[in-house]
C-alpha cells in the first residue's frame, strides 16, 4: 500500500498470514536431550540454551560410512544468574561448533539477581524523583517477565514508590500468560505468578488503551515492545515522551547498529519517529544486566565445556568487535587456525576431516564493510533532520529561502 501511494512497484510478500498459520501445524514439542529422527541418516537433539523460555541449542548427527558427523549450533546462549532460567547446557566432543558472539568483546559486571534488582531500584527512584514516566523498551519474552518480577519485589519491599506498571504489548501479554501457566516448571515461578497478579500491573490490549497511557501525568512505568525500538508500540511511547525532560528511557539490552535504540544511546538530539521529528530531552540510559546473552567470559566458559571440538569453530551473530573479541578470548583454548569467522554468503562443505570453502560463483549481496554498519537510510534520516533544523533556525524568511536554494543547486549538480 505504501509503495502504491508513492508510485513505486508493489512488493510481493515472502509469506502470508495463511502461510504462517499453516506452518504452526508442523510444530511439535520435544524434550531437551532426546534424539529425534529428522530424515534418514539425520538426527537432532535440543539442549537448554538458557536464553529464554524454550530456547535451545541444536546438535545434529549425520550418518557417515565410518562415524557420524556431529555439528552443534549454539543459538543465543544465556548468561549466568538468569532469574527464570537454568544455566545453558550442551554436549562435548562435536566435530563442528557454530556459536554466537553478540557480547564476545565485553564482560558485564558479575552481579546476582539481588544486586541487579538494587541497581534497577536506583533508576526507578531517579525516574520517580524526576516526576515523569519510566519507559522501558523490552523484548516480549523473558525480559519483560524478569522486569515485572524485579519491579514487583522492589515495590513490595518499599524500596521504590508504588506506581502503575503498564505492559503495552499484546505479544508480551500472551507470553506472560504462558509463563504463568508453566510457573511450576521455571525458577522463581511462584514469585513470577505473584508479580503477574499484583495490583500495580496493567496489561493493555487495544490501541486506544495504549494511547491513553500517555495522557497520564506523574510517575508510572511502561514496558513495551520492541527491545531495540524499531517496531511495535514502544515507538508511540517514545514519540510521546522523548521531548519531556522529566521522562526516563531505560534500554534493557543490546542495541544493534542502526536501530533507533542505538541511535538514542549514541546521543542523538533529534530523531524521526513515524514520520515526525522529535527532540530528545529525556534521560537515556543503558541497563545491560537484563541482557539475554552471555558475555565474553561466559561464552568462553561455554566453549570450554564443549571441548574438544575436533574440527572447526565458526563464530557468527555478532558485530566485528564481538567476533574479533571472542576469537581473541578463545586463544589457548582453541587453536587460532581452527576458528573461522564467516561472512555473508560464505559457504563451506563440512567433512569429518575438515571444512572446505565452496565457491558459489554468485555476487555477494553486501560488501563486508557494509554489514552491521550504518547505511544510506541512516544517512538520509540524519540529513533530513539537519536540513529541517537549519531551516527552522534561520533568522528570517530570506535566510530560509537561501538554504533551500543551496540545497536545490546541490541536487541539480549531483553528478558534478
Short mmCIF file of C-alpha atoms in Angstrom, two decimals:
data_model
loop_
_atom_site.label_atom_id
_atom_site.label_comp_id
_atom_site.label_asym_id
_atom_site.label_seq_id
_atom_site.Cartn_x
_atom_site.Cartn_y
_atom_site.Cartn_z
CA UNK A 1 0.00 0.00 0.00
CA UNK A 2 2.77 2.47 0.92
CA UNK A 3 4.66 1.78 -2.29
CA UNK A 4 1.49 2.29 -4.33
CA UNK A 5 0.93 5.65 -2.65
CA UNK A 6 4.48 6.65 -3.61
CA UNK A 7 4.22 5.45 -7.20
CA UNK A 8 6.57 2.53 -6.63
CA UNK A 9 6.04 -1.09 -7.71
CA UNK A 10 4.39 -3.30 -5.10
CA UNK A 11 6.48 -5.69 -3.01
CA UNK A 12 5.37 -9.29 -3.06
CA UNK A 13 5.26 -10.69 0.50
CA UNK A 14 7.66 -13.51 1.28
CA UNK A 15 4.83 -15.29 3.09
CA UNK A 16 1.24 -14.58 4.08
CA UNK A 17 -0.80 -14.92 7.27
CA UNK A 18 -2.21 -18.15 5.86
CA UNK A 19 1.32 -19.50 5.34
CA UNK A 20 2.19 -18.70 8.96
CA UNK A 21 -0.96 -20.40 10.24
CA UNK A 22 -0.24 -23.49 8.13
CA UNK A 23 3.34 -23.60 9.41
CA UNK A 24 2.13 -23.77 13.02
CA UNK A 25 0.54 -27.14 12.37
CA UNK A 26 4.00 -28.60 11.71
CA UNK A 27 5.40 -27.80 15.16
CA UNK A 28 5.69 -30.49 17.81
CA UNK A 29 7.15 -30.41 21.30
CA UNK A 30 10.33 -32.29 22.18
CA UNK A 31 12.12 -32.84 25.47
CA UNK A 32 15.59 -31.42 25.94
CA UNK A 33 18.29 -34.05 25.40
CA UNK A 34 16.08 -36.50 23.48
CA UNK A 35 17.20 -37.59 20.00
CA UNK A 36 14.65 -37.29 17.20
CA UNK A 37 14.99 -38.51 13.61
CA UNK A 38 14.69 -35.62 11.15
CA UNK A 39 15.33 -37.66 7.99
CA UNK A 40 17.06 -40.87 7.03
CA UNK A 41 20.58 -40.67 8.45
CA UNK A 42 19.95 -37.35 10.23
CA UNK A 43 19.13 -36.95 13.92
CA UNK A 44 18.81 -33.91 16.17
CA UNK A 45 18.51 -33.17 19.85
CA UNK A 46 17.97 -29.93 21.72
CA UNK A 47 19.84 -28.54 24.71
CA UNK A 48 18.67 -25.77 27.02
CA UNK A 49 20.44 -22.60 25.84
CA UNK A 50 19.46 -20.62 28.96
CA UNK A 51 18.44 -17.65 26.79
CA UNK A 52 14.68 -17.58 27.32
CA UNK A 53 11.79 -19.95 27.92
CA UNK A 54 12.07 -22.79 25.40
CA UNK A 55 15.32 -21.60 23.80
CA UNK A 56 17.60 -24.37 22.58
CA UNK A 57 20.97 -25.17 21.13
CA UNK A 58 20.74 -27.77 18.38
CA UNK A 59 23.00 -30.79 17.98
CA UNK A 60 22.91 -32.62 14.65
CA UNK A 61 24.26 -36.11 13.99
CA UNK A 62 24.72 -37.13 10.36
CA UNK A 63 25.44 -40.73 9.45
CA UNK A 64 28.70 -41.43 7.60
CA UNK A 65 30.30 -44.68 6.45
CA UNK A 66 32.82 -44.72 9.30
CA UNK A 67 31.48 -42.49 12.10
CA UNK A 68 28.65 -39.94 12.43
CA UNK A 69 29.43 -36.26 11.83
CA UNK A 70 28.29 -34.13 14.79
CA UNK A 71 27.53 -30.41 14.45
CA UNK A 72 26.44 -28.10 17.28
CA UNK A 73 24.58 -24.81 16.74
CA UNK A 74 24.64 -22.65 19.86
CA UNK A 75 21.71 -20.37 19.11
CA UNK A 76 21.59 -17.49 21.61
CA UNK A 77 23.42 -18.50 24.79
CA UNK A 78 22.01 -17.11 28.01
CA UNK A 79 24.04 -15.51 30.80
CA UNK A 80 24.60 -16.72 34.33
CA UNK A 81 22.28 -15.52 37.12
CA UNK A 82 19.17 -15.66 34.92
CA UNK A 83 16.17 -15.09 37.15
CA UNK A 84 13.82 -17.54 35.43
CA UNK A 85 16.22 -19.89 33.61
CA UNK A 86 18.79 -22.54 34.49
CA UNK A 87 22.31 -22.31 33.08
CA UNK A 88 22.91 -23.35 29.44
CA UNK A 89 23.87 -26.93 28.68
CA UNK A 90 25.32 -28.87 25.77
CA UNK A 91 27.45 -31.82 24.66
CA UNK A 92 31.23 -32.05 24.36
CA UNK A 93 33.38 -33.54 21.61
CA UNK A 94 31.48 -32.42 18.50
CA UNK A 95 33.15 -32.10 15.10
CA UNK A 96 31.95 -28.57 14.35
CA UNK A 97 30.68 -25.81 16.63
CA UNK A 98 28.75 -22.78 15.32
CA UNK A 99 28.46 -20.16 18.06
CA UNK A 100 27.06 -16.67 18.52
CA UNK A 101 29.35 -13.79 19.55
CA UNK A 102 27.00 -10.94 20.46
CA UNK A 103 28.98 -9.93 23.56
CA UNK A 104 32.24 -11.57 22.52
CA UNK A 105 34.26 -8.43 23.25
CA UNK A 106 32.95 -7.38 26.64
CA UNK A 107 32.31 -8.50 30.19
CA UNK A 108 29.36 -7.35 32.21
CA UNK A 109 29.62 -6.91 35.98
CA UNK A 110 29.23 -10.25 37.75
CA UNK A 111 26.13 -9.48 39.82
CA UNK A 112 23.47 -11.63 41.44
CA UNK A 113 19.75 -11.13 40.75
CA UNK A 114 19.53 -9.31 44.10
CA UNK A 115 22.34 -6.92 43.16
CA UNK A 116 20.78 -6.32 39.78
CA UNK A 117 17.47 -5.51 41.46
CA UNK A 118 19.21 -2.98 43.70
CA UNK A 119 20.70 -1.22 40.69
CA UNK A 120 17.32 -1.20 38.94
CA UNK A 121 15.90 0.43 42.06
CA UNK A 122 18.30 3.36 41.63
CA UNK A 123 16.97 4.01 38.13
CA UNK A 124 13.34 3.65 39.21
CA UNK A 125 13.79 6.08 42.10
CA UNK A 126 15.53 8.55 39.79
CA UNK A 127 12.61 8.40 37.37
CA UNK A 128 10.13 8.87 40.21
CA UNK A 129 12.05 11.87 41.57
CA UNK A 130 12.02 13.42 38.07
CA UNK A 131 8.23 13.22 38.18
CA UNK A 132 7.79 11.62 34.79
CA UNK A 133 7.34 8.19 33.21
CA UNK A 134 9.92 5.42 33.05
CA UNK A 135 9.80 3.98 29.52
CA UNK A 136 11.43 0.56 29.05
CA UNK A 137 11.77 -0.92 25.55
CA UNK A 138 11.81 -4.65 26.13
CA UNK A 139 11.60 -7.93 24.29
CA UNK A 140 8.25 -9.54 24.92
CA UNK A 141 9.52 -12.95 26.04
CA UNK A 142 11.55 -13.45 29.24
CA UNK A 143 12.99 -9.94 29.64
CA UNK A 144 9.56 -8.41 30.24
CA UNK A 145 8.73 -11.08 32.81
CA UNK A 146 12.07 -10.63 34.61
CA UNK A 147 11.47 -6.89 34.81
CA UNK A 148 7.98 -7.45 36.21
CA UNK A 149 9.33 -9.69 38.97
CA UNK A 150 12.00 -7.19 39.99
CA UNK A 151 9.66 -4.20 39.87
CA UNK A 152 7.12 -6.13 41.95
CA UNK A 153 9.70 -7.09 44.59
CA UNK A 154 11.08 -3.54 44.76
CA UNK A 155 7.60 -2.06 45.24
CA UNK A 156 6.58 -4.73 47.76
CA UNK A 157 9.68 -4.01 49.83
CA UNK A 158 9.05 -0.26 49.70
CA UNK A 159 12.42 0.32 48.02
CA UNK A 160 10.78 2.26 45.20
CA UNK A 161 7.45 4.14 45.10
CA UNK A 162 4.45 2.05 44.13
CA UNK A 163 3.10 3.13 40.76
CA UNK A 164 1.17 1.72 37.81
CA UNK A 165 3.21 -0.65 35.66
CA UNK A 166 1.85 -0.99 32.13
CA UNK A 167 2.78 -3.87 29.84
CA UNK A 168 1.83 -2.41 26.48
CA UNK A 169 2.45 -5.30 24.11
CA UNK A 170 -0.13 -7.87 23.02
CA UNK A 171 2.70 -10.35 22.45
CA UNK A 172 4.16 -9.76 25.92
CA UNK A 173 0.67 -10.17 27.38
CA UNK A 174 0.22 -13.56 25.71
CA UNK A 175 3.78 -14.60 26.59
CA UNK A 176 3.17 -13.69 30.26
CA UNK A 177 0.11 -15.93 30.28
CA UNK A 178 2.26 -18.81 29.04
CA UNK A 179 4.87 -18.11 31.73
CA UNK A 180 2.15 -18.14 34.39
CA UNK A 181 0.72 -21.39 33.05
CA UNK A 182 4.17 -23.03 33.30
CA UNK A 183 5.27 -21.29 36.51
CA UNK A 184 5.95 -24.61 38.27
CA UNK A 185 8.50 -25.54 35.61
CA UNK A 186 10.73 -22.45 35.87
CA UNK A 187 12.89 -20.93 38.56
CA UNK A 188 11.21 -18.29 40.75
CA UNK A 189 7.87 -19.37 39.30
CA UNK A 190 5.92 -18.59 42.48
CA UNK A 191 7.24 -15.03 42.64
CA UNK A 192 6.52 -14.56 38.93
CA UNK A 193 2.91 -15.61 39.47
CA UNK A 194 2.59 -13.07 42.29
CA UNK A 195 4.06 -10.33 40.10
CA UNK A 196 1.71 -11.11 37.23
CA UNK A 197 -1.27 -10.75 39.57
CA UNK A 198 -0.12 -7.66 41.50
CA UNK A 199 -2.42 -4.67 41.85
CA UNK A 200 0.11 -2.35 40.19
CA UNK A 201 0.30 -4.31 36.94
CA UNK A 202 -1.94 -3.46 33.97
CA UNK A 203 -1.90 -5.23 30.62
CA UNK A 204 -3.15 -3.22 27.66
CA UNK A 205 -4.61 -4.78 24.54
CA UNK A 206 -6.19 -2.16 22.31
CA UNK A 207 -4.58 0.78 20.55
CA UNK A 208 -6.93 3.10 22.42
CA UNK A 209 -5.72 1.75 25.77
CA UNK A 210 -2.13 2.20 24.61
CA UNK A 211 -2.66 5.83 23.63
CA UNK A 212 -4.49 6.56 26.88
CA UNK A 213 -1.35 5.77 28.89
CA UNK A 214 0.37 8.92 27.68
CA UNK A 215 -2.47 11.08 28.96
CA UNK A 216 -1.35 10.25 32.49
CA UNK A 217 0.88 12.57 34.47
CA UNK A 218 3.47 11.91 37.13
CA UNK A 219 5.48 8.75 37.63
CA UNK A 220 4.48 5.43 36.07
CA UNK A 221 6.27 2.61 34.23
CA UNK A 222 5.68 1.47 30.66
CA UNK A 223 7.21 -1.74 29.30
CA UNK A 224 6.60 -2.07 25.58
CA UNK A 225 7.98 -3.94 22.59
CA UNK A 226 10.30 -3.89 20.74
CA UNK A 227 13.58 -4.14 22.58
CA UNK A 228 15.59 -2.11 20.03
CA UNK A 229 12.79 0.45 19.44
CA UNK A 230 12.44 -0.36 15.75
CA UNK A 231 8.83 -1.54 15.76
CA UNK A 232 5.82 -2.05 17.99
CA UNK A 233 4.13 0.27 20.45
CA UNK A 234 7.35 1.49 22.04
CA UNK A 235 7.76 3.95 19.15
CA UNK A 236 4.45 5.57 20.07
CA UNK A 237 5.59 6.00 23.68
CA UNK A 238 8.98 7.36 22.64
CA UNK A 239 7.36 9.88 20.33
CA UNK A 240 5.08 10.98 23.16
CA UNK A 241 7.82 11.24 25.79
CA UNK A 242 11.32 11.76 24.37
CA UNK A 243 10.81 15.52 24.30
CA UNK A 244 9.94 15.60 28.03
CA UNK A 245 12.80 16.49 30.37
CA UNK A 246 11.13 14.60 33.21
CA UNK A 247 10.93 11.33 31.24
CA UNK A 248 13.40 8.47 31.60
CA UNK A 249 14.11 5.84 28.93
CA UNK A 250 15.95 2.70 30.05
CA UNK A 251 17.28 0.39 27.35
CA UNK A 252 17.25 -3.08 28.85
CA UNK A 253 19.57 -4.91 26.48
CA UNK A 254 21.70 -5.00 23.37
CA UNK A 255 21.05 -2.32 20.73
CA UNK A 256 22.20 -3.21 17.22
CA UNK A 257 23.96 -0.72 14.98
CA UNK A 258 21.40 1.34 13.06
CA UNK A 259 18.50 0.65 15.43
CA UNK A 260 16.63 3.57 16.98
CA UNK A 261 17.72 2.37 20.42
CA UNK A 262 21.39 2.53 19.42
CA UNK A 263 20.91 5.97 17.83
CA UNK A 264 19.40 7.27 21.08
CA UNK A 265 22.21 5.75 23.16
CA UNK A 266 24.76 7.36 20.87
CA UNK A 267 23.43 10.76 21.90
CA UNK A 268 21.10 11.85 19.09
CA UNK A 269 19.49 15.19 19.91
CA UNK A 270 16.66 14.73 17.44
CA UNK A 271 15.12 11.64 15.81
CA UNK A 272 12.38 10.82 13.34
CA UNK A 273 9.63 8.53 14.60
CA UNK A 274 6.63 7.59 12.47
CA UNK A 275 7.46 10.42 10.07
CA UNK A 276 7.69 13.11 12.75
CA UNK A 277 10.73 14.86 14.20
CA UNK A 278 11.12 14.63 17.96
CA UNK A 279 13.63 16.47 20.14
CA UNK A 280 15.41 14.22 22.62
CA UNK A 281 15.28 15.79 26.08
CA UNK A 282 14.56 12.66 28.15
CA UNK A 283 17.26 10.89 30.11
CA UNK A 284 18.52 7.88 28.13
CA UNK A 285 20.37 5.04 29.84
CA UNK A 286 21.52 1.51 29.09
CA UNK A 287 20.99 -1.21 31.70
CA UNK A 288 22.61 -4.33 30.26
CA UNK A 289 22.11 -6.58 33.27
CA UNK A 290 18.84 -7.86 31.78
CA UNK A 291 20.55 -8.99 28.62
CA UNK A 292 19.60 -12.46 27.46
CA UNK A 293 23.08 -13.04 26.01
CA UNK A 294 26.15 -14.45 27.72
CA UNK A 295 29.09 -12.04 27.94
CA UNK A 296 32.62 -12.83 26.73
CA UNK A 297 33.73 -14.75 29.83
CA UNK A 298 30.54 -16.80 29.86
CA UNK A 299 30.89 -17.60 26.15
CA UNK A 300 34.46 -18.77 26.72
CA UNK A 301 33.29 -20.98 29.60
CA UNK A 302 30.55 -22.40 27.37
CA UNK A 303 33.12 -23.20 24.67
CA UNK A 304 35.41 -24.83 27.23
CA UNK A 305 32.59 -27.14 28.31
CA UNK A 306 32.12 -28.19 24.66
CA UNK A 307 35.77 -29.12 24.05
CA UNK A 308 37.35 -30.91 22.43
CA UNK A 309 35.98 -29.63 19.11
CA UNK A 310 37.55 -31.99 16.61
CA UNK A 311 37.47 -29.77 13.52
CA UNK A 312 36.38 -26.12 13.38
CA UNK A 313 34.60 -23.41 15.37
CA UNK A 314 32.54 -20.91 13.36
CA UNK A 315 31.76 -17.59 15.08
CA UNK A 316 28.54 -15.91 13.94
CA UNK A 317 25.81 -13.46 15.02
CA UNK A 318 27.98 -10.55 16.09
CA UNK A 319 29.36 -7.21 15.01
CA UNK A 320 33.04 -7.03 14.09
CA UNK A 321 34.12 -6.15 17.63
CA UNK A 322 32.23 -9.10 19.12
CA UNK A 323 33.51 -11.57 16.54
CA UNK A 324 37.13 -10.47 16.84
CA UNK A 325 36.94 -10.15 20.60
CA UNK A 326 35.66 -13.67 21.12
CA UNK A 327 38.24 -15.09 18.72
CA UNK A 328 40.96 -13.46 20.80
CA UNK A 329 39.42 -14.68 24.07
CA UNK A 330 39.43 -18.27 22.79
CA UNK A 331 43.21 -18.21 22.24
CA UNK A 332 44.82 -21.00 24.25
CA UNK A 333 41.57 -22.95 24.33
CA UNK A 334 41.07 -23.47 20.59
CA UNK A 335 43.87 -23.13 18.00
CA UNK A 336 43.64 -19.89 16.04
CA UNK A 337 43.51 -21.67 12.67
CA UNK A 338 40.54 -23.71 13.83
CA UNK A 339 38.37 -20.60 14.36
CA UNK A 340 36.54 -19.27 11.29
CA UNK A 341 34.57 -16.03 11.06
CA UNK A 342 32.34 -16.47 8.00
CA UNK A 343 30.89 -13.52 6.11
CA UNK A 344 27.51 -13.15 4.46
CA UNK A 345 27.18 -15.63 1.55
CA UNK A 346 30.26 -17.66 2.53
CA UNK A 347 29.67 -21.41 2.00
CA UNK A 348 31.53 -24.38 3.46
CA UNK A 349 31.46 -28.11 2.97
CA UNK A 350 31.86 -29.84 6.33
CA UNK A 351 33.59 -33.21 6.28
CA UNK A 352 34.96 -35.48 9.02
CA UNK A 353 38.48 -34.41 8.07
CA UNK A 354 37.94 -30.65 7.73
CA UNK A 355 35.94 -27.83 6.17
CA UNK A 356 36.26 -26.80 2.53
CA UNK A 357 35.34 -23.39 1.12
CA UNK A 358 32.68 -23.67 -1.58
CA UNK A 359 32.85 -21.18 -4.45
CA UNK A 360 29.28 -20.24 -5.38
CA UNK A 361 30.23 -18.06 -8.37
CA UNK A 362 27.49 -15.60 -7.44
CA UNK A 363 27.85 -11.93 -6.46
CA UNK A 364 27.65 -11.21 -2.75
CA UNK A 365 24.57 -9.39 -1.55
CA UNK A 366 26.60 -6.96 0.56
CA UNK A 367 30.23 -5.94 0.76
CA UNK A 368 31.90 -6.94 4.02
CA UNK A 369 32.36 -3.31 5.12
CA UNK A 370 28.61 -2.67 4.76
CA UNK A 371 27.47 -5.48 7.03
CA UNK A 372 26.27 -4.37 10.51
CA UNK A 373 27.13 -0.73 9.79
CA UNK A 374 25.05 2.39 9.26
CA UNK A 375 23.78 2.67 5.69
CA UNK A 376 22.25 5.30 3.42
CA UNK A 377 18.88 5.04 5.21
CA UNK A 378 20.53 6.31 8.41
CA UNK A 379 22.46 8.98 6.49
CA UNK A 380 19.29 10.19 4.77
CA UNK A 381 17.37 10.36 8.04
CA UNK A 382 20.20 12.37 9.66
CA UNK A 383 20.37 14.71 6.63
CA UNK A 384 16.64 15.43 6.70
CA UNK A 385 16.81 16.21 10.41
CA UNK A 386 19.79 18.53 9.88
CA UNK A 387 18.12 20.33 6.95
CA UNK A 388 14.89 20.90 8.87
CA UNK A 389 16.82 22.12 11.89
CA UNK A 390 18.91 24.51 9.78
CA UNK A 391 15.85 25.90 8.03
CA UNK A 392 13.95 26.34 11.29
CA UNK A 393 16.93 28.07 12.90
CA UNK A 394 17.33 30.61 10.07
CA UNK A 395 16.78 34.18 11.20
CA UNK A 396 14.03 35.06 8.71
CA UNK A 397 12.20 34.08 5.55
CA UNK A 398 15.09 35.25 3.40
CA UNK A 399 17.57 33.07 5.25
CA UNK A 400 15.34 30.01 4.95
CA UNK A 401 14.88 30.59 1.22
CA UNK A 402 18.66 30.86 0.78
CA UNK A 403 19.21 27.46 2.45
CA UNK A 404 16.58 25.85 0.25
CA UNK A 405 18.13 27.36 -2.90
CA UNK A 406 21.55 25.97 -1.98
CA UNK A 407 20.02 22.54 -1.41
CA UNK A 408 18.32 22.65 -4.80
CA UNK A 409 21.55 23.63 -6.56
CA UNK A 410 23.33 20.73 -4.84
CA UNK A 411 20.66 18.31 -6.06
CA UNK A 412 20.78 19.67 -9.61
CA UNK A 413 24.57 19.26 -9.67
CA UNK A 414 24.54 15.75 -8.10
CA UNK A 415 26.79 14.37 -10.86
CA UNK A 416 29.35 17.16 -10.56
#
